[in-house]
mmCIF file of C-alpha atoms in Angstrom:
data_model
loop_
_atom_site.group_PDB
_atom_site.id
_atom_site.type_symbol
_atom_site.label_atom_id
_atom_site.label_comp_id
_atom_site.label_asym_id
_atom_site.label_seq_id
_atom_site.Cartn_x
_atom_site.Cartn_y
_atom_site.Cartn_z
ATOM 1 C CA GLU B 1 32.934 12.138 -14.501
ATOM 2 C CA ALA B 2 30.298 14.626 -15.805
ATOM 3 C CA GLY B 3 26.848 13.219 -16.121
ATOM 4 C CA VAL B 4 24.297 13.758 -19.406
ATOM 5 C CA ALA B 5 23.630 17.484 -19.982
ATOM 6 C CA GLN B 6 20.362 18.548 -21.760
ATOM 7 C CA SER B 7 19.538 21.511 -23.157
ATOM 8 C CA PRO B 8 16.891 23.918 -22.707
ATOM 9 C CA ARG B 9 15.089 22.488 -19.876
ATOM 10 C CA TYR B 10 12.281 24.166 -20.096
ATOM 11 C CA LYS B 11 10.541 25.360 -23.212
ATOM 12 C CA ILE B 12 7.416 26.611 -23.744
ATOM 13 C CA ILE B 13 5.534 26.809 -27.720
ATOM 14 C CA GLU B 14 2.576 26.874 -29.523
ATOM 15 C CA LYS B 15 1.258 24.264 -31.341
ATOM 16 C CA ARG B 16 2.261 23.953 -35.051
ATOM 17 C CA GLN B 17 5.518 25.315 -33.774
ATOM 18 C CA SER B 18 8.880 23.450 -34.381
ATOM 19 C CA VAL B 19 11.213 22.662 -31.282
ATOM 20 C CA ALA B 20 14.760 21.226 -30.450
ATOM 21 C CA PHE B 21 16.208 19.238 -27.786
ATOM 22 C CA TRP B 22 20.137 18.904 -27.439
ATOM 23 C CA CYS B 23 21.926 15.855 -25.524
ATOM 24 C CA ASN B 24 25.730 15.288 -24.716
ATOM 25 C CA PRO B 25 25.930 11.796 -23.056
ATOM 26 C CA ILE B 26 28.619 10.647 -20.974
ATOM 27 C CA SER B 27 32.190 10.420 -22.526
ATOM 28 C CA GLY B 28 32.680 7.639 -24.212
ATOM 29 C CA HIS B 29 29.139 6.115 -24.147
ATOM 30 C CA ALA B 30 28.447 4.434 -27.651
ATOM 31 C CA THR B 31 24.252 4.272 -26.964
ATOM 32 C CA LEU B 32 22.301 7.164 -26.833
ATOM 33 C CA TYR B 33 18.659 7.158 -26.249
ATOM 34 C CA TRP B 34 15.192 9.213 -26.247
ATOM 35 C CA TYR B 35 13.046 8.898 -24.180
ATOM 36 C CA GLN B 36 9.264 10.739 -23.934
ATOM 37 C CA GLN B 37 7.457 10.768 -20.409
ATOM 38 C CA ILE B 38 4.287 12.388 -20.236
ATOM 39 C CA LEU B 39 2.862 13.274 -16.840
ATOM 40 C CA GLY B 40 1.754 10.082 -14.431
ATOM 41 C CA GLN B 41 3.924 7.676 -17.021
ATOM 42 C CA GLY B 42 6.590 6.250 -17.012
ATOM 43 C CA PRO B 43 9.416 7.317 -19.839
ATOM 44 C CA LYS B 44 8.583 5.582 -23.806
ATOM 45 C CA LEU B 45 11.707 4.750 -25.331
ATOM 46 C CA LEU B 46 11.507 7.144 -28.623
ATOM 47 C CA ILE B 47 14.777 6.134 -30.678
ATOM 48 C CA GLN B 48 18.094 4.642 -29.685
ATOM 49 C CA PHE B 49 21.643 5.173 -31.219
ATOM 50 C CA GLN B 50 24.605 2.753 -31.253
ATOM 51 C CA ASN B 51 27.295 5.258 -32.489
ATOM 52 C CA ASN B 52 26.174 7.036 -35.101
ATOM 53 C CA GLY B 53 23.687 4.459 -35.973
ATOM 54 C CA VAL B 54 19.621 4.052 -35.102
ATOM 55 C CA VAL B 55 18.576 0.748 -33.567
ATOM 56 C CA ASP B 56 15.220 1.314 -32.741
ATOM 57 C CA ASP B 57 12.975 3.907 -33.878
ATOM 58 C CA SER B 58 10.397 1.842 -33.837
ATOM 59 C CA GLN B 59 8.286 3.674 -31.404
ATOM 60 C CA LEU B 60 9.082 7.394 -32.799
ATOM 61 C CA PRO B 61 6.418 9.256 -34.709
ATOM 62 C CA LYS B 62 8.175 9.917 -37.995
ATOM 63 C CA ASP B 63 5.766 12.302 -39.584
ATOM 64 C CA ARG B 64 6.968 14.802 -36.946
ATOM 65 C CA PHE B 65 9.342 13.927 -34.683
ATOM 66 C CA SER B 66 13.373 13.404 -36.134
ATOM 67 C CA ALA B 67 16.165 12.661 -34.556
ATOM 68 C CA GLU B 68 20.064 12.702 -35.224
ATOM 69 C CA ARG B 69 23.425 11.939 -33.599
ATOM 70 C CA LEU B 70 25.995 13.424 -36.031
ATOM 71 C CA LYS B 71 29.967 12.080 -35.741
ATOM 72 C CA GLY B 72 27.998 9.752 -32.784
ATOM 73 C CA VAL B 73 28.449 11.742 -29.965
ATOM 74 C CA ASP B 74 26.056 14.695 -29.449
ATOM 75 C CA SER B 75 22.498 13.995 -30.485
ATOM 76 C CA THR B 76 19.664 16.451 -31.343
ATOM 77 C CA LEU B 77 15.390 15.658 -31.279
ATOM 78 C CA LYS B 78 13.585 17.858 -33.205
ATOM 79 C CA ILE B 79 9.822 17.783 -33.455
ATOM 80 C CA GLN B 80 8.124 19.846 -36.238
ATOM 81 C CA PRO B 81 5.189 20.431 -36.123
ATOM 82 C CA ALA B 82 4.294 20.126 -32.646
ATOM 83 C CA LYS B 83 1.207 19.323 -31.098
ATOM 84 C CA LEU B 84 -0.744 19.567 -27.486
ATOM 85 C CA GLU B 85 -0.502 15.614 -26.769
ATOM 86 C CA ASP B 86 3.767 16.497 -27.332
ATOM 87 C CA SER B 87 3.636 17.976 -24.407
ATOM 88 C CA ALA B 88 6.044 15.972 -21.855
ATOM 89 C CA VAL B 89 9.464 15.412 -20.716
ATOM 90 C CA TYR B 90 12.196 14.244 -22.570
ATOM 91 C CA LEU B 91 14.866 12.560 -21.187
ATOM 92 C CA CYS B 92 18.237 11.610 -22.769
ATOM 93 C CA ALA B 93 20.171 8.734 -21.633
ATOM 94 C CA SER B 94 23.668 6.788 -22.538
ATOM 95 C CA SER B 95 25.175 3.571 -21.915
ATOM 96 C CA TYR B 96 28.597 2.192 -22.451
ATOM 97 C CA GLY B 97 26.442 -0.165 -24.623
ATOM 98 C CA ARG B 98 23.368 -1.650 -25.046
ATOM 99 C CA GLN B 99 24.044 -3.879 -22.173
ATOM 100 C CA TYR B 100 25.543 -1.643 -19.725
ATOM 101 C CA GLU B 101 23.314 0.691 -16.987
ATOM 102 C CA GLN B 102 22.137 3.737 -18.826
ATOM 103 C CA TYR B 103 22.296 7.167 -16.981
ATOM 104 C CA PHE B 104 19.618 9.505 -17.378
ATOM 105 C CA GLY B 105 20.049 13.615 -18.009
ATOM 106 C CA PRO B 106 17.656 15.707 -15.897
ATOM 107 C CA GLY B 107 15.739 16.568 -19.204
ATOM 108 C CA THR B 108 13.595 19.227 -20.870
ATOM 109 C CA ARG B 109 10.180 20.315 -19.686
ATOM 110 C CA LEU B 110 7.719 20.743 -23.165
ATOM 111 C CA THR B 111 4.645 22.455 -23.416
ATOM 112 C CA VAL B 112 2.813 22.977 -26.376
ATOM 113 C CA THR B 113 0.128 25.628 -25.921
ATOM 114 C CA ALA V 1 5.995 -8.003 -26.010
ATOM 115 C CA GLN V 2 6.887 -7.390 -22.496
ATOM 116 C CA SER V 3 4.332 -4.501 -20.008
ATOM 117 C CA VAL V 4 5.417 -3.548 -16.174
ATOM 118 C CA THR V 5 2.738 -3.116 -14.041
ATOM 119 C CA GLN V 6 2.967 -1.239 -10.961
ATOM 120 C CA LEU V 7 -0.135 -1.654 -9.032
ATOM 121 C CA ASP V 8 -0.253 1.559 -6.389
ATOM 122 C CA SER V 9 0.240 4.663 -8.052
ATOM 123 C CA GLN V 10 0.155 6.752 -4.849
ATOM 124 C CA VAL V 11 2.146 5.364 -1.687
ATOM 125 C CA PRO V 12 1.842 7.685 1.462
ATOM 126 C CA VAL V 13 3.846 6.138 4.936
ATOM 127 C CA PHE V 14 4.669 7.977 7.742
ATOM 128 C CA GLU V 15 8.397 8.178 8.513
ATOM 129 C CA GLU V 16 10.610 5.124 10.045
ATOM 130 C CA ALA V 17 7.610 2.753 8.959
ATOM 131 C CA PRO V 18 8.339 -0.317 5.961
ATOM 132 C CA VAL V 19 7.229 0.138 2.541
ATOM 133 C CA GLU V 20 6.694 -2.024 -0.385
ATOM 134 C CA LEU V 21 6.308 -0.803 -3.729
ATOM 135 C CA ARG V 22 4.914 -3.453 -5.552
ATOM 136 C CA CYS V 23 5.516 -4.677 -9.271
ATOM 137 C CA ASN V 24 4.581 -7.388 -12.109
ATOM 138 C CA TYR V 25 5.408 -7.581 -15.061
ATOM 139 C CA SER V 26 4.732 -10.091 -18.690
ATOM 140 C CA SER V 27 7.408 -11.508 -20.968
ATOM 141 C CA SER V 28 7.681 -14.281 -23.519
ATOM 142 C CA VAL V 29 11.610 -14.076 -23.016
ATOM 143 C CA SER V 30 13.546 -13.817 -20.461
ATOM 144 C CA VAL V 31 14.308 -10.447 -18.691
ATOM 145 C CA TYR V 32 16.367 -7.907 -16.543
ATOM 146 C CA LEU V 33 14.321 -6.073 -13.696
ATOM 147 C CA PHE V 34 15.254 -2.842 -12.760
ATOM 148 C CA TRP V 35 13.995 -0.247 -10.574
ATOM 149 C CA TYR V 36 14.295 3.701 -10.720
ATOM 150 C CA VAL V 37 14.283 6.804 -8.215
ATOM 151 C CA GLN V 38 13.015 9.959 -9.922
ATOM 152 C CA TYR V 39 13.425 13.238 -7.797
ATOM 153 C CA PRO V 40 11.329 16.293 -8.671
ATOM 154 C CA ASN V 41 12.909 17.770 -11.645
ATOM 155 C CA GLN V 42 15.569 15.164 -12.015
ATOM 156 C CA GLY V 43 16.274 12.348 -14.241
ATOM 157 C CA LEU V 44 16.334 8.601 -13.553
ATOM 158 C CA GLN V 45 18.439 7.101 -11.086
ATOM 159 C CA LEU V 46 19.456 3.468 -11.036
ATOM 160 C CA LEU V 47 17.992 1.644 -7.366
ATOM 161 C CA LEU V 48 19.133 -2.065 -7.996
ATOM 162 C CA LYS V 49 19.187 -4.468 -11.040
ATOM 163 C CA TYR V 50 18.442 -7.956 -10.827
ATOM 164 C CA LEU V 51 20.221 -9.351 -13.773
ATOM 165 C CA SER V 52 21.547 -12.987 -12.698
ATOM 166 C CA GLY V 53 21.790 -15.121 -9.417
ATOM 167 C CA SER V 54 20.586 -14.361 -6.001
ATOM 168 C CA THR V 55 16.822 -13.880 -6.336
ATOM 169 C CA LEU V 56 17.289 -10.995 -3.457
ATOM 170 C CA VAL V 57 18.897 -7.954 -5.027
ATOM 171 C CA LYS V 58 20.184 -4.882 -2.217
ATOM 172 C CA GLY V 59 20.728 -1.451 -3.330
ATOM 173 C CA ILE V 60 21.510 2.206 -3.083
ATOM 174 C CA ASN V 61 19.346 3.845 0.126
ATOM 175 C CA GLY V 62 19.076 0.976 1.809
ATOM 176 C CA PHE V 63 16.170 -0.265 -0.741
ATOM 177 C CA GLU V 64 16.399 -4.325 -1.909
ATOM 178 C CA ALA V 65 13.546 -5.842 -3.712
ATOM 179 C CA GLU V 66 13.283 -9.517 -4.819
ATOM 180 C CA PHE V 67 12.449 -11.783 -7.928
ATOM 181 C CA ASN V 68 9.902 -13.758 -7.855
ATOM 182 C CA LYS V 69 10.232 -16.168 -11.133
ATOM 183 C CA SER V 70 6.747 -17.845 -10.558
ATOM 184 C CA GLN V 71 4.646 -14.663 -9.855
ATOM 185 C CA THR V 72 6.255 -12.526 -12.325
ATOM 186 C CA SER V 73 7.109 -10.084 -9.607
ATOM 187 C CA PHE V 74 9.727 -7.735 -8.190
ATOM 188 C CA HIS V 75 8.532 -6.178 -5.504
ATOM 189 C CA LEU V 76 10.799 -3.163 -3.576
ATOM 190 C CA ARG V 77 10.931 -2.729 -0.136
ATOM 191 C CA LYS V 78 12.866 -0.430 2.586
ATOM 192 C CA PRO V 79 12.331 -1.747 6.014
ATOM 193 C CA SER V 80 12.908 2.204 7.365
ATOM 194 C CA VAL V 81 12.056 5.415 5.442
ATOM 195 C CA HIS V 82 13.165 8.725 5.325
ATOM 196 C CA ILE V 83 11.796 11.863 4.390
ATOM 197 C CA SER V 84 14.607 11.959 1.699
ATOM 198 C CA ASP V 85 12.889 8.555 -0.255
ATOM 199 C CA THR V 86 9.446 11.350 -1.147
ATOM 200 C CA ALA V 87 9.693 10.351 -4.872
ATOM 201 C CA GLU V 88 8.478 8.430 -7.912
ATOM 202 C CA TYR V 89 9.925 4.798 -8.428
ATOM 203 C CA PHE V 90 9.795 3.249 -11.801
ATOM 204 C CA CYS V 91 10.037 -0.181 -12.147
ATOM 205 C CA ALA V 92 11.529 -1.607 -15.662
ATOM 206 C CA VAL V 93 12.346 -4.500 -17.666
ATOM 207 C CA ARG V 94 14.761 -5.221 -20.322
ATOM 208 C CA LEU V 95 14.833 -8.518 -23.082
ATOM 209 C CA GLN V 96 17.593 -10.356 -23.019
ATOM 210 C CA GLY V 97 18.854 -9.654 -26.622
ATOM 211 C CA GLY V 98 17.906 -7.374 -29.475
ATOM 212 C CA SER V 99 17.811 -4.073 -28.593
ATOM 213 C CA GLU V 100 18.130 -4.404 -24.940
ATOM 214 C CA LYS V 101 15.586 -1.333 -24.715
ATOM 215 C CA LEU V 102 13.597 -0.361 -21.100
ATOM 216 C CA VAL V 103 10.280 -0.678 -20.627
ATOM 217 C CA PHE V 104 8.788 1.064 -17.666
ATOM 218 C CA GLY V 105 5.939 1.174 -15.653
ATOM 219 C CA LYS V 106 3.827 3.638 -14.869
ATOM 220 C CA GLY V 107 5.687 5.057 -11.485
ATOM 221 C CA THR V 108 4.422 4.850 -7.730
ATOM 222 C CA LYS V 109 4.530 8.283 -6.212
ATOM 223 C CA LEU V 110 6.442 7.543 -2.562
ATOM 224 C CA THR V 111 5.515 10.321 -0.223
ATOM 225 C CA VAL V 112 6.827 9.869 3.553
ATOM 226 C CA ASN V 113 5.490 12.040 5.764
ATOM 227 C CA PRO V 114 6.849 13.106 9.430
#
């Protein structure tokens, strides 16, 4: 069974530029999560989808971050414009449902210069 | 709101020695408890979880953890570590009900030396 796929694996941009990350969850997983992991800290949930609806986006900085999950499968996370403090690893995870184990992708390491 | 405290940011040990990684949590409601491992440049992998039942939980790679409700702790242990256990370990809690989101601690970097 294929795992959670993410791309790109690495991205370097200048501040005020925009960037997008892509996630393909495990087939059949209804719940999809995006986490931000800043160096030296644990992952922090940015947004959680159930199928293509948002369950929790309370920690998403909505003035610059946006995410969508069209058709309830793939998802994209966008940052526009990026700030230096957005440098982090962005992890995507999926699960069969809210109460089931989350499986994590390898992450996208973003560096904002 | 719930929170997770991992008391040690770094733990160096020698190969074949025992290790304990400490985790305390606070929450006003019942939670589920998890330990994840993260190897360099990889995502997180579930080591073990406590949902209910026996307070001693066994996981993969010889790790185990004990849930202590009175002390609100969920410490991770391994009787004999290997070089390959070198990684970052994260304790996490999940609220029962609601969005069921995970809240992670800051992580403990375990370094196993020969």
